[in-house]
Short mmCIF file of C-alpha atoms in Angstrom, two decimals:
data_model
loop_
_atom_site.label_atom_id
_atom_site.label_comp_id
_atom_site.label_asym_id
_atom_site.label_seq_id
_atom_site.Cartn_x
_atom_site.Cartn_y
_atom_site.Cartn_z
CA MET A 1 17.65 2.71 2.30
CA SER A 2 18.51 3.37 5.93
CA LEU A 3 21.74 4.89 7.10
CA GLN A 4 22.89 1.83 8.92
CA TYR A 5 23.60 0.38 5.50
CA LEU A 6 26.26 2.94 4.63
CA PHE A 7 29.66 1.31 4.57
CA SER A 8 32.55 2.30 6.80
CA GLY A 9 34.83 4.99 5.50
CA MET A 10 31.99 7.28 4.41
CA LEU A 11 31.45 10.69 5.86
CA GLY A 12 27.94 11.89 6.58
CA LEU A 13 27.00 15.54 6.62
CA ALA A 14 23.49 16.79 7.26
CA ILE A 15 22.36 20.33 6.51
CA ALA A 16 19.10 21.93 7.51
CA ILE A 17 17.80 25.40 6.69
CA GLY A 18 14.15 25.87 7.53
CA HIS A 19 11.36 28.17 8.57
CA VAL A 20 11.48 29.76 11.99
CA HIS A 21 8.27 28.12 13.16
CA ALA A 22 9.08 24.64 11.92
CA ALA A 23 9.76 22.00 14.51
CA SER A 24 13.42 21.19 14.86
CA ALA A 25 14.64 17.84 13.60
CA THR A 26 17.21 15.59 15.17
CA LEU A 27 19.87 14.29 12.82
CA LYS A 28 21.58 11.24 14.22
CA SER A 29 25.00 10.04 13.14
CA ALA A 30 25.22 7.15 10.70
CA ALA A 31 26.21 3.68 11.74
CA SER A 32 28.67 1.78 9.57
CA SER A 33 28.11 -1.61 8.02
CA ALA A 34 31.15 -3.08 6.33
CA GLY A 35 30.76 -4.32 2.77
CA THR A 36 27.61 -2.37 1.90
CA THR A 37 27.89 0.08 -0.95
CA CYS A 38 26.05 3.28 -1.69
CA ASN A 39 23.79 2.36 -4.62
CA ASN A 40 21.21 4.53 -6.29
CA PRO A 41 17.83 2.81 -6.53
CA LYS A 42 17.50 3.05 -10.31
CA PRO A 43 20.00 3.51 -13.14
CA MET A 44 20.46 7.14 -14.13
CA THR A 45 23.32 9.24 -15.38
CA LEU A 46 24.34 11.47 -12.52
CA PRO A 47 24.72 15.16 -13.31
CA THR A 48 28.25 16.48 -13.66
CA VAL A 49 28.26 17.92 -10.20
CA LEU A 50 28.02 14.41 -8.76
CA ASN A 51 30.58 12.78 -11.02
CA GLY A 52 33.62 14.83 -10.04
CA PRO A 53 36.55 13.92 -7.82
CA ALA A 54 34.34 13.74 -4.76
CA ASN A 55 32.54 10.63 -6.08
CA VAL A 56 29.47 11.21 -3.92
CA CYS A 57 26.04 9.83 -3.25
CA LEU A 58 23.26 12.05 -1.93
CA PHE A 59 20.42 11.08 0.39
CA THR A 60 17.57 12.99 1.97
CA ALA A 61 16.59 12.65 5.56
CA GLY A 62 14.26 14.19 8.11
CA THR A 63 15.54 12.15 10.96
CA ILE A 64 18.11 9.53 10.13
CA ASP A 65 15.38 6.98 10.70
CA SER A 66 14.03 7.77 7.23
CA VAL A 67 16.22 8.03 4.16
CA ALA A 68 15.53 8.14 0.43
CA SER A 69 17.74 8.56 -2.61
CA ARG A 70 17.98 11.94 -4.33
CA LEU A 71 17.13 10.14 -7.57
CA ALA A 72 13.68 9.15 -6.40
CA GLN A 73 10.96 11.15 -8.09
CA THR A 74 9.02 11.13 -4.82
CA PHE A 75 10.08 10.52 -1.27
CA THR A 76 8.56 10.54 2.20
CA ILE A 77 10.02 11.92 5.38
CA ASN A 78 8.14 11.44 8.65
CA GLY A 79 4.99 10.49 6.77
CA VAL A 80 4.95 13.54 4.46
CA SER A 81 5.31 12.98 0.72
CA TYR A 82 7.34 15.24 -1.54
CA THR A 83 8.08 15.21 -5.23
CA ASN A 84 10.96 16.24 -7.44
CA VAL A 85 10.31 19.29 -9.61
CA ALA A 86 12.92 18.03 -12.08
CA SER A 87 14.91 14.82 -12.15
CA ASN A 88 18.29 16.52 -11.69
CA GLN A 89 17.33 18.47 -8.60
CA MET A 90 18.14 17.61 -5.05
CA PRO A 91 15.56 16.88 -2.39
CA ALA A 92 15.41 19.81 -0.05
CA ARG A 93 12.30 21.12 1.63
CA ILE A 94 10.84 18.86 4.30
CA ASN A 95 8.29 20.00 6.87
CA GLY A 96 9.36 23.58 6.27
CA ASN A 97 13.04 22.69 6.68
CA TYR A 98 15.74 21.98 4.13
CA TYR A 99 17.65 18.76 4.64
CA ILE A 100 20.44 17.41 2.49
CA ARG A 101 22.56 14.47 3.48
CA TYR A 102 25.95 14.25 1.85
CA VAL A 103 28.14 11.15 1.91
CA ALA A 104 31.76 11.51 0.85
CA LYS A 105 33.59 8.38 -0.24
CA GLN A 106 37.03 9.91 -0.14
CA SER A 107 39.06 12.56 1.62
CA GLY A 108 38.99 16.15 0.42
CA ALA A 109 35.41 16.38 -0.84
CA GLN A 110 33.83 19.79 -0.34
CA LEU A 111 30.19 20.71 0.02
CA GLN A 112 28.84 24.26 -0.05
CA VAL A 113 25.26 25.30 0.56
CA ASN A 114 24.32 28.77 -0.61
CA GLY A 115 20.98 30.08 0.59
CA THR A 116 19.61 33.14 -1.18
CA ASP A 117 16.51 35.28 -0.97
CA ASN A 118 14.28 34.47 -3.92
CA GLY A 119 11.91 37.33 -3.18
CA GLY A 120 14.05 40.19 -4.44
CA GLY A 121 15.30 41.24 -1.01
CA GLY A 122 13.63 41.84 2.28
CA GLY A 123 11.97 38.43 2.41
CA ALA A 124 14.40 36.11 4.15
CA SER A 125 16.82 36.00 7.00
CA TYR A 126 18.90 33.07 8.15
CA THR A 127 19.91 31.84 11.53
CA LEU A 128 22.26 28.88 11.39
CA THR A 129 23.63 26.67 14.10
CA VAL A 130 26.90 24.98 13.20
CA ASN A 131 28.36 22.08 15.12
CA THR A 132 30.75 19.27 14.40
CA GLY A 133 29.09 16.57 16.48
CA GLY A 134 30.03 13.02 15.65
CA SER A 135 33.65 11.99 15.92
CA GLY A 136 35.28 13.36 12.81
CA SER A 137 38.18 15.44 11.73
CA GLY A 138 38.53 17.92 8.94
CA THR A 139 37.33 21.48 8.65
CA ILE A 140 33.99 23.17 8.44
CA SER A 141 33.18 26.77 7.72
CA PRO A 142 31.76 28.63 9.51
CA ALA A 143 33.17 27.26 12.73
CA PRO A 144 30.74 25.92 15.33
CA GLY A 145 28.43 28.64 16.61
CA ASN A 146 25.27 30.60 15.76
CA TYR A 147 25.18 32.88 12.72
CA SER A 148 22.59 35.36 11.45
CA TYR A 149 22.30 36.61 7.87
CA LYS A 150 20.19 39.40 6.43
CA ALA A 151 17.73 38.93 3.62
CA GLY A 152 19.36 38.67 0.22
CA SER A 153 22.75 37.61 1.49
CA ALA A 154 24.35 34.35 0.39
CA VAL A 155 25.00 31.72 3.00
CA THR A 156 27.89 29.37 2.30
CA LEU A 157 28.62 26.31 4.41
CA THR A 158 31.73 24.36 3.53
CA ALA A 159 33.03 21.06 4.87
CA THR A 160 36.38 19.55 3.94
CA PRO A 161 36.36 16.18 5.71
CA LEU A 162 39.03 13.60 6.16
CA GLN A 163 38.00 10.13 5.09
CA GLY A 164 36.15 8.29 7.81
CA SER A 165 35.12 11.35 9.80
CA LEU A 166 31.58 12.05 10.91
CA PHE A 167 29.80 15.39 11.27
CA SER A 168 26.27 15.86 12.53
CA GLY A 169 26.12 18.93 10.33
CA TRP A 170 24.24 22.21 10.43
CA SER A 171 20.78 23.13 11.61
CA GLY A 172 18.86 26.35 11.81
CA ALA A 173 15.90 28.35 10.64
CA ALA A 174 14.98 30.85 7.97
CA SER A 175 11.98 33.17 7.71
CA GLY A 176 10.39 34.40 4.52
CA THR A 177 11.04 33.07 1.04
CA THR A 178 13.99 30.68 0.96
CA ASN A 179 13.76 28.87 -2.38
CA PRO A 180 15.84 28.26 -4.34
CA LEU A 181 18.70 26.80 -2.34
CA THR A 182 21.90 26.58 -4.38
CA ILE A 183 24.23 23.64 -3.86
CA THR A 184 27.89 23.94 -4.89
CA MET A 185 30.38 21.08 -4.85
CA ASN A 186 34.04 21.17 -5.76
CA GLY A 187 33.81 24.31 -7.76
CA ASN A 188 31.17 26.36 -9.47
CA THR A 189 28.81 23.69 -10.78
CA SER A 190 25.51 23.97 -8.95
CA LEU A 191 22.08 22.42 -8.71
CA THR A 192 18.92 24.12 -7.52
CA ALA A 193 16.78 22.48 -4.89
CA ASN A 194 13.12 23.35 -5.36
CA PHE A 195 10.81 20.86 -3.68
CA SER A 196 7.33 21.26 -2.29
CA VAL A 197 4.92 19.26 -0.17
CA GLN A 198 2.55 17.36 -2.43
CA SER A 199 -0.23 16.46 -0.02
CA SER A 200 -1.63 16.84 3.43
CA ASP A 201 -0.13 13.49 4.45
CA THR A 202 0.95 14.13 8.00
CA GLY A 203 1.77 10.60 9.00
CA GLY A 204 -1.81 9.42 9.41
CA GLY A 205 -1.18 6.34 7.30
CA LEU A 206 -2.70 5.10 4.08
CA LYS A 207 -6.28 5.63 5.14
CA SER A 208 -5.71 9.36 5.62
CA LEU A 209 -4.86 9.74 1.93
CA ALA A 210 -8.05 8.35 0.42
CA SER A 211 -11.73 9.28 0.43
CA PHE A 212 -12.65 5.60 0.05
CA PRO A 213 -11.95 2.60 2.33
CA ILE A 214 -8.42 1.26 2.61
CA GLY A 215 -8.78 -2.27 3.90
CA VAL A 216 -6.80 -5.29 5.01
CA ALA A 217 -7.59 -8.97 5.46
CA VAL A 218 -6.82 -10.35 8.92
CA ASN A 219 -7.00 -13.56 10.92
CA ALA A 220 -9.33 -13.68 13.89
CA GLY A 221 -11.12 -16.07 16.20
CA SER A 222 -9.21 -19.28 16.89
CA GLU A 223 -6.95 -18.87 13.86
CA ASN A 224 -3.19 -18.60 14.17
CA ASN A 225 -2.02 -14.99 14.26
CA SER A 226 -5.40 -13.60 15.24
CA ILE A 227 -5.33 -9.82 15.24
CA ILE A 228 -7.28 -9.88 18.50
CA ASN A 229 -5.51 -12.34 20.78
CA SER A 230 -2.28 -13.91 19.54
CA SER A 231 1.44 -13.45 19.99
CA THR A 232 1.48 -11.14 16.96
CA SER A 233 -1.71 -9.19 17.67
CA ALA A 234 -0.01 -6.15 19.22
CA ARG A 235 2.37 -5.76 16.29
CA GLN A 236 -0.45 -6.29 13.81
CA GLN A 237 -2.55 -3.62 15.47
CA THR A 238 0.38 -1.19 15.35
CA VAL A 239 0.34 -1.58 11.57
CA VAL A 240 -3.40 -1.91 10.98
CA PHE A 241 -4.86 0.86 13.12
CA PRO A 242 -2.96 3.80 11.55
CA ASN A 243 -3.26 2.57 7.96
CA PHE A 244 -6.59 0.83 7.44
CA ASN A 245 -10.21 1.75 8.08
CA GLN A 246 -11.79 -1.46 6.84
CA MET A 247 -11.08 -5.10 7.67
CA THR A 248 -12.05 -8.38 6.05
CA ALA A 249 -11.92 -11.64 7.95
CA GLY A 250 -9.75 -13.96 5.90
CA ASN A 251 -11.69 -17.08 6.90
CA ILE A 252 -14.04 -16.92 9.86
CA MET A 253 -16.99 -15.35 7.99
CA LYS A 254 -17.02 -17.98 5.24
CA MET A 255 -19.77 -20.55 4.86
CA GLY A 256 -18.23 -23.44 6.77
CA TYR A 257 -17.53 -21.27 9.82
CA LEU A 258 -20.93 -19.58 10.03
CA HIS A 259 -23.27 -22.37 8.92
CA PRO A 260 -21.68 -25.77 9.56
CA GLN A 261 -24.97 -27.69 9.81
CA GLU A 262 -28.40 -27.09 8.34
CA ASN A 263 -29.97 -25.93 11.57
CA THR A 264 -26.84 -24.56 13.24
CA PHE A 265 -25.28 -21.14 12.78
CA THR A 266 -22.13 -20.31 14.76
CA PHE A 267 -21.57 -16.58 15.03
CA SER A 268 -19.44 -16.21 18.16
CA GLN A 269 -16.01 -15.83 16.50
CA ALA A 270 -17.35 -13.51 13.81
CA ASP A 271 -19.26 -11.48 16.39
CA ASP A 272 -16.09 -10.97 18.41
CA PHE A 273 -14.22 -9.90 15.29
CA VAL A 274 -16.89 -7.44 14.13
CA SER A 275 -17.15 -5.98 17.64
CA PHE A 276 -13.37 -5.61 17.82
CA ALA A 277 -13.26 -3.81 14.45
CA ASN A 278 -16.18 -1.52 15.20
CA ALA A 279 -14.81 -0.66 18.65
CA ASN A 280 -11.63 0.52 16.96
CA GLY A 281 -13.46 2.64 14.38
CA ILE A 282 -12.91 0.13 11.56
CA ASP A 283 -15.65 -1.02 9.17
CA VAL A 284 -16.08 -4.67 8.22
CA HIS A 285 -16.46 -6.10 4.74
CA GLY A 286 -18.13 -9.53 4.95
CA HIS A 287 -16.45 -12.39 3.09
CA THR A 288 -18.23 -14.48 1.85
CA LEU A 289 -21.85 -15.73 1.72
CA ILE A 290 -21.47 -18.29 -1.09
CA TRP A 291 -18.23 -19.87 -2.29
CA HIS A 292 -17.69 -23.10 -4.20
CA SER A 293 -14.48 -24.24 -2.48
CA ASP A 294 -14.79 -27.81 -1.19
CA TYR A 295 -13.24 -27.02 2.19
CA GLN A 296 -15.79 -24.28 2.81
CA VAL A 297 -19.03 -25.72 1.45
CA PRO A 298 -20.78 -27.31 4.44
CA ALA A 299 -21.19 -31.05 4.01
CA PHE A 300 -24.95 -30.84 4.42
CA MET A 301 -25.20 -28.57 1.37
CA THR A 302 -23.22 -30.89 -0.87
CA ASN A 303 -25.73 -33.71 -0.49
CA TYR A 304 -28.85 -31.69 0.22
CA SER A 305 -32.02 -33.53 -0.79
CA GLY A 306 -34.62 -30.90 0.06
CA ASP A 307 -35.52 -27.57 -1.53
CA PHE A 308 -32.03 -26.35 -2.36
CA ALA A 309 -33.10 -22.81 -3.25
CA ALA A 310 -35.06 -22.40 0.00
CA MET A 311 -32.12 -23.74 2.01
CA LEU A 312 -29.73 -21.31 0.33
CA LYS A 313 -32.15 -18.43 0.89
CA ASN A 314 -32.25 -19.21 4.60
CA HIS A 315 -28.45 -19.40 4.66
CA VAL A 316 -28.02 -15.97 3.07
CA GLN A 317 -30.76 -14.19 4.95
CA THR A 318 -29.88 -15.55 8.38
CA ILE A 319 -26.28 -14.39 8.06
CA VAL A 320 -27.00 -11.00 6.52
CA SER A 321 -29.74 -10.31 9.08
CA HIS A 322 -27.44 -11.24 11.94
CA PHE A 323 -24.82 -8.68 10.92
CA GLN A 324 -27.16 -5.96 9.68
CA GLY A 325 -25.85 -2.53 10.65
CA ARG A 326 -22.47 -3.91 11.70
CA VAL A 327 -21.12 -5.00 8.31
CA VAL A 328 -21.00 -2.39 5.55
CA SER A 329 -20.65 -4.71 2.56
CA TRP A 330 -20.67 -8.38 1.55
CA ASP A 331 -19.06 -10.57 -1.04
CA VAL A 332 -22.38 -12.23 -1.80
CA VAL A 333 -21.00 -14.70 -4.32
CA ASN A 334 -17.31 -15.48 -4.63
CA GLU A 335 -15.51 -17.01 -7.63
CA ALA A 336 -18.49 -18.39 -9.54
CA LEU A 337 -17.01 -17.81 -13.01
CA ALA A 338 -15.08 -20.50 -14.81
CA ASP A 339 -11.39 -19.94 -15.44
CA ASP A 340 -10.30 -19.50 -19.05
CA GLY A 341 -10.36 -22.89 -20.75
CA GLN A 342 -12.31 -24.57 -17.92
CA PRO A 343 -15.58 -26.47 -18.59
CA THR A 344 -18.58 -24.26 -17.92
CA VAL A 345 -22.16 -24.32 -16.75
CA ASN A 346 -24.47 -21.91 -18.58
CA ASN A 347 -21.45 -21.02 -20.76
CA ILE A 348 -19.75 -18.88 -18.10
CA LEU A 349 -19.98 -20.52 -14.64
CA ARG A 350 -17.60 -22.99 -13.04
CA SER A 351 -19.11 -26.31 -12.12
CA SER A 352 -20.08 -26.30 -8.43
CA VAL A 353 -22.87 -27.66 -6.28
CA PHE A 354 -24.56 -24.27 -6.65
CA SER A 355 -24.38 -23.95 -10.43
CA GLN A 356 -25.29 -27.60 -10.90
CA ARG A 357 -28.42 -27.28 -8.78
CA MET A 358 -29.61 -23.80 -9.74
CA GLY A 359 -27.60 -22.53 -12.72
CA LEU A 360 -27.29 -18.75 -12.92
CA ASP A 361 -30.25 -18.36 -10.64
CA PHE A 362 -28.20 -19.16 -7.55
CA ILE A 363 -26.36 -15.87 -8.06
CA ASP A 364 -29.47 -13.81 -8.75
CA GLN A 365 -31.30 -15.23 -5.77
CA ALA A 366 -28.37 -14.72 -3.41
CA PHE A 367 -28.34 -10.99 -4.18
CA ILE A 368 -32.13 -10.68 -4.08
CA ASN A 369 -32.34 -12.50 -0.76
CA ALA A 370 -29.56 -10.45 0.82
CA ARG A 371 -31.13 -7.18 -0.25
CA ALA A 372 -34.52 -8.25 1.11
CA VAL A 373 -33.18 -8.33 4.69
CA ASP A 374 -30.68 -5.45 4.52
CA PRO A 375 -31.65 -2.51 2.31
CA GLN A 376 -28.44 -0.58 3.05
CA VAL A 377 -25.52 -3.00 2.83
CA ASP A 378 -23.40 -3.01 -0.36
CA LEU A 379 -23.56 -6.28 -2.27
CA PHE A 380 -20.59 -7.43 -4.38
CA TYR A 381 -19.72 -10.17 -6.80
CA ASN A 382 -16.05 -11.08 -6.13
CA ASP A 383 -13.56 -12.99 -8.29
CA TYR A 384 -9.92 -13.41 -9.32
CA ASN A 385 -8.25 -12.96 -12.74
CA ILE A 386 -11.13 -10.80 -13.92
CA GLU A 387 -8.65 -7.93 -14.21
CA ALA A 388 -6.64 -9.79 -16.89
CA GLY A 389 -8.83 -8.93 -19.86
CA GLY A 390 -9.32 -12.50 -21.10
CA GLN A 391 -12.40 -14.65 -21.54
CA LYS A 392 -13.08 -14.58 -17.81
CA THR A 393 -13.31 -10.80 -17.96
CA ALA A 394 -15.71 -11.04 -20.90
CA ASN A 395 -17.78 -13.57 -18.93
CA LEU A 396 -17.87 -11.21 -15.95
CA LEU A 397 -19.27 -8.44 -18.10
CA SER A 398 -21.86 -10.84 -19.54
CA LEU A 399 -22.82 -11.89 -16.02
CA ILE A 400 -23.33 -8.39 -14.67
CA ASP A 401 -25.08 -7.20 -17.84
CA GLY A 402 -27.56 -10.02 -17.38
CA MET A 403 -27.99 -9.30 -13.68
CA LYS A 404 -28.68 -5.64 -14.34
CA ALA A 405 -31.13 -6.51 -17.12
CA ARG A 406 -32.97 -8.85 -14.73
CA GLY A 407 -33.09 -6.21 -11.99
CA VAL A 408 -30.79 -8.07 -9.63
CA PRO A 409 -29.62 -5.66 -6.86
CA ILE A 410 -25.86 -5.87 -7.34
CA THR A 411 -23.88 -2.92 -5.95
CA GLY A 412 -20.50 -3.65 -7.41
CA VAL A 413 -17.70 -6.00 -8.37
CA GLY A 414 -14.69 -6.98 -6.30
CA PHE A 415 -11.50 -7.49 -8.28
CA GLN A 416 -9.35 -9.70 -6.06
CA MET A 417 -6.14 -8.49 -7.75
CA HIS A 418 -3.91 -11.42 -6.86
CA VAL A 419 -1.29 -10.41 -9.40
CA THR A 420 2.37 -11.11 -10.07
CA ILE A 421 5.14 -8.60 -10.57
CA ASP A 422 4.68 -8.70 -14.34
CA TRP A 423 1.16 -10.03 -14.99
CA PRO A 424 -1.36 -8.86 -16.01
CA SER A 425 -0.49 -5.66 -17.82
CA ILE A 426 -1.56 -2.30 -16.42
CA THR A 427 -3.42 -1.71 -19.67
CA ALA A 428 -5.49 -4.86 -19.14
CA ILE A 429 -6.13 -4.03 -15.49
CA GLU A 430 -7.27 -0.49 -16.20
CA SER A 431 -9.47 -1.56 -19.10
CA SER A 432 -11.16 -4.26 -17.00
CA LEU A 433 -11.81 -1.92 -14.09
CA LYS A 434 -13.18 0.73 -16.42
CA ALA A 435 -15.51 -1.73 -18.17
CA VAL A 436 -17.26 -2.43 -14.85
CA ALA A 437 -17.27 1.22 -13.80
CA ASP A 438 -18.77 2.18 -17.16
CA ARG A 439 -21.73 -0.04 -16.29
CA GLY A 440 -22.48 2.16 -13.28
CA LEU A 441 -21.34 -0.31 -10.61
CA LYS A 442 -19.01 0.29 -7.73
CA VAL A 443 -15.55 -1.20 -8.11
CA LYS A 444 -13.49 -2.64 -5.27
CA ILE A 445 -9.96 -4.04 -5.27
CA SER A 446 -10.76 -6.67 -2.71
CA GLU A 447 -7.76 -8.96 -2.06
CA MET A 448 -4.66 -7.30 -3.44
CA ASP A 449 -1.18 -8.75 -3.25
CA VAL A 450 1.78 -8.67 -5.64
CA SER A 451 3.57 -12.01 -5.85
CA MET A 452 7.32 -11.86 -6.51
CA LYS A 453 8.28 -15.53 -6.61
CA SER A 454 7.91 -15.86 -10.38
CA ALA A 455 10.87 -13.49 -10.83
CA TYR A 456 12.88 -13.65 -7.59
CA THR A 457 14.16 -16.25 -5.16
CA SER A 458 14.94 -13.57 -2.56
CA PHE A 459 13.59 -10.12 -1.90
CA THR A 460 16.36 -7.99 -3.34
CA ALA A 461 16.55 -4.20 -3.53
CA GLU A 462 15.58 -4.45 -7.17
CA ALA A 463 12.57 -6.59 -6.28
CA ALA A 464 11.49 -4.05 -3.68
CA THR A 465 11.73 -1.18 -6.16
CA ARG A 466 9.77 -3.09 -8.81
CA GLN A 467 7.10 -4.04 -6.31
CA GLN A 468 6.82 -0.41 -5.18
CA GLN A 469 6.22 0.62 -8.78
CA ARG A 470 3.74 -2.23 -9.33
CA TYR A 471 1.60 -1.23 -6.36
CA HIS A 472 1.74 2.37 -7.50
CA ASP A 473 0.74 1.58 -11.07
CA ILE A 474 -2.21 -0.64 -10.17
CA ILE A 475 -3.65 1.85 -7.70
CA ALA A 476 -3.09 4.71 -10.13
CA ALA A 477 -4.94 2.68 -12.78
CA TYR A 478 -7.82 2.18 -10.34
CA LEU A 479 -8.05 5.92 -9.74
CA ARG A 480 -8.03 6.66 -13.46
CA ALA A 481 -10.58 3.99 -14.35
CA VAL A 482 -13.11 4.40 -11.53
CA PRO A 483 -14.96 7.67 -10.86
CA ALA A 484 -14.73 8.86 -7.27
CA SER A 485 -18.38 8.08 -6.49
CA GLN A 486 -17.89 4.44 -7.57
CA ARG A 487 -14.71 3.68 -5.62
CA ALA A 488 -15.63 1.05 -3.06
CA GLY A 489 -12.10 0.76 -1.74
CA ILE A 490 -8.81 -1.09 -1.93
CA THR A 491 -8.03 -4.02 0.36
CA VAL A 492 -4.71 -5.87 0.65
CA TRP A 493 -4.88 -9.57 1.45
CA GLY A 494 -2.88 -9.77 4.63
CA VAL A 495 -0.95 -7.64 7.10
CA TRP A 496 2.64 -8.82 6.69
CA ASP A 497 4.59 -11.07 4.35
CA THR A 498 5.16 -13.94 6.75
CA ASP A 499 1.44 -14.59 7.10
CA SER A 500 0.53 -14.31 3.41
CA TRP A 501 -1.37 -17.25 1.88
CA ILE A 502 1.13 -17.38 -1.01
CA ASN A 503 4.23 -17.42 1.20
CA GLN A 504 4.65 -21.17 1.63
CA PRO A 505 7.41 -23.45 3.01
CA GLY A 506 9.85 -24.09 0.19
CA SER A 507 8.19 -21.42 -1.93
CA PRO A 508 8.83 -18.06 -0.26
CA ASP A 509 7.14 -14.89 -1.40
CA TRP A 510 6.96 -11.26 -0.34
CA PRO A 511 3.62 -9.99 -1.68
CA LEU A 512 2.38 -7.52 0.94
CA LEU A 513 3.08 -4.00 2.19
CA PHE A 514 4.85 -4.90 5.44
CA ASP A 515 7.80 -7.25 5.88
CA ALA A 516 8.44 -10.11 8.28
CA SER A 517 9.32 -7.60 11.00
CA PHE A 518 6.14 -5.55 10.42
CA GLN A 519 8.19 -2.75 8.86
CA PRO A 520 6.84 -0.84 5.86
CA LYS A 521 8.33 -1.93 2.56
CA PRO A 522 8.88 0.43 -0.37
CA ALA A 523 5.50 -0.78 -1.63
CA VAL A 524 3.87 1.37 1.05
CA GLN A 525 5.39 4.43 -0.54
CA GLY A 526 4.24 3.28 -3.97
CA PHE A 527 0.73 2.93 -2.57
CA LYS A 528 0.91 6.40 -1.01
CA ASP A 529 2.31 8.04 -4.10
CA ALA A 530 -0.53 6.66 -6.21
CA LEU A 531 -3.14 7.92 -3.77
CA LEU A 532 -1.46 11.33 -3.82
CA GLY A 533 -1.28 11.47 -7.59
CA ASN A 534 2.52 11.50 -7.63
#
């Protein structure tokens, strides 16, 4: 929640007490927006101190550009994640400074901040700068000026605002041990702020928080919204470069693009994309060598009258050879398994030109042929709904058990993870991921998005909070289920909501991490918190 959403008539106070060497923070005054109320993000009974005559809401802020509710168990300021020690404590320590934002809904509310030395004396001293700033009226104590306090002394800052006034608050520095910080409102009831940095996240984005690839699917080549050369490319790059260290081409490395005719391979668009990624320090995951979809199977393959297996071998080996050393992994076969209840070939495969002509052998041979020309690249089988724990998951396990028994060189399995806000269950997801990991294969979440349209017709605050939790829970399940050495990465299927494949005219959806304006949604924080173990 950003401060511009605070309704008129509120008073904002910001307090900072921090370490001497910490960089100073700028606290900007809040802008008013009539009709918006101060809502906590999830239902909780506020402690007594917050239910008194002052009728207050509390927010944390580093700069006013970043605000989170005090009720959040974790929060991020300027790219650094913090966590609550207990649910009834206030957010406080941020980048070595203490920040508390106080919003009074009525006249006469008082806020006191008492800083004490937790080290038994001799460990802390305070230097505070007090100013009124803003355009408010009311009283503050101490008056504007600079104040120094010896270790062990209590520091009390009091504001008695008139409704509608604005103060920019207090700032300053403290050396030595400064926790806990005691907050007093309207009397003697107090809370203790005792927060600590939970990670080394210093604003480097998602990729800085993981030891495995964090990827994103993008458009490229002649597609609309190419990340390389379109009207949205600059904004996409602003999002992609800090957060992702692997990219997947959404379309231009599929069969129909690379091999449109039997004796013709067209690599120019894919070459430009791979060169662009590599030049920006980003790895490429190839998607996909074989896929049944009618719009991607080249017409010559559908009616091929020659040696089908030899033709498919040439297809796989020509493409893999071309990109050897520039692509780190491939979806060798995509979506070959039948959906639950669908007619099957060989009891588990969907009916396609490949399964009809070669049965299970088309999968085995694709992996064998790819490995023959690139000994290093990771080779994945990729599919959707295999995380749901149904018959398709059982068929996946049967498929990979057979491949391993036959000596087929499969590296891992890609779980597409196109899920909804409430399906499948986290239990099913974790169990499915673990079943593959237990077989010694690498596990990749390869095309993740969280569809909201089954539950919402607009992206409400509640929807955003639920989606944040959903992203968190799935990624946390991945980390629990898959040993570190077998984590092949997590890829989200698109950069921003507007360009998502499931956001369609007349059927809007909001499945990705960044909104229509390329701004991070709460889901980004859910993703981060899971990576950090929060």
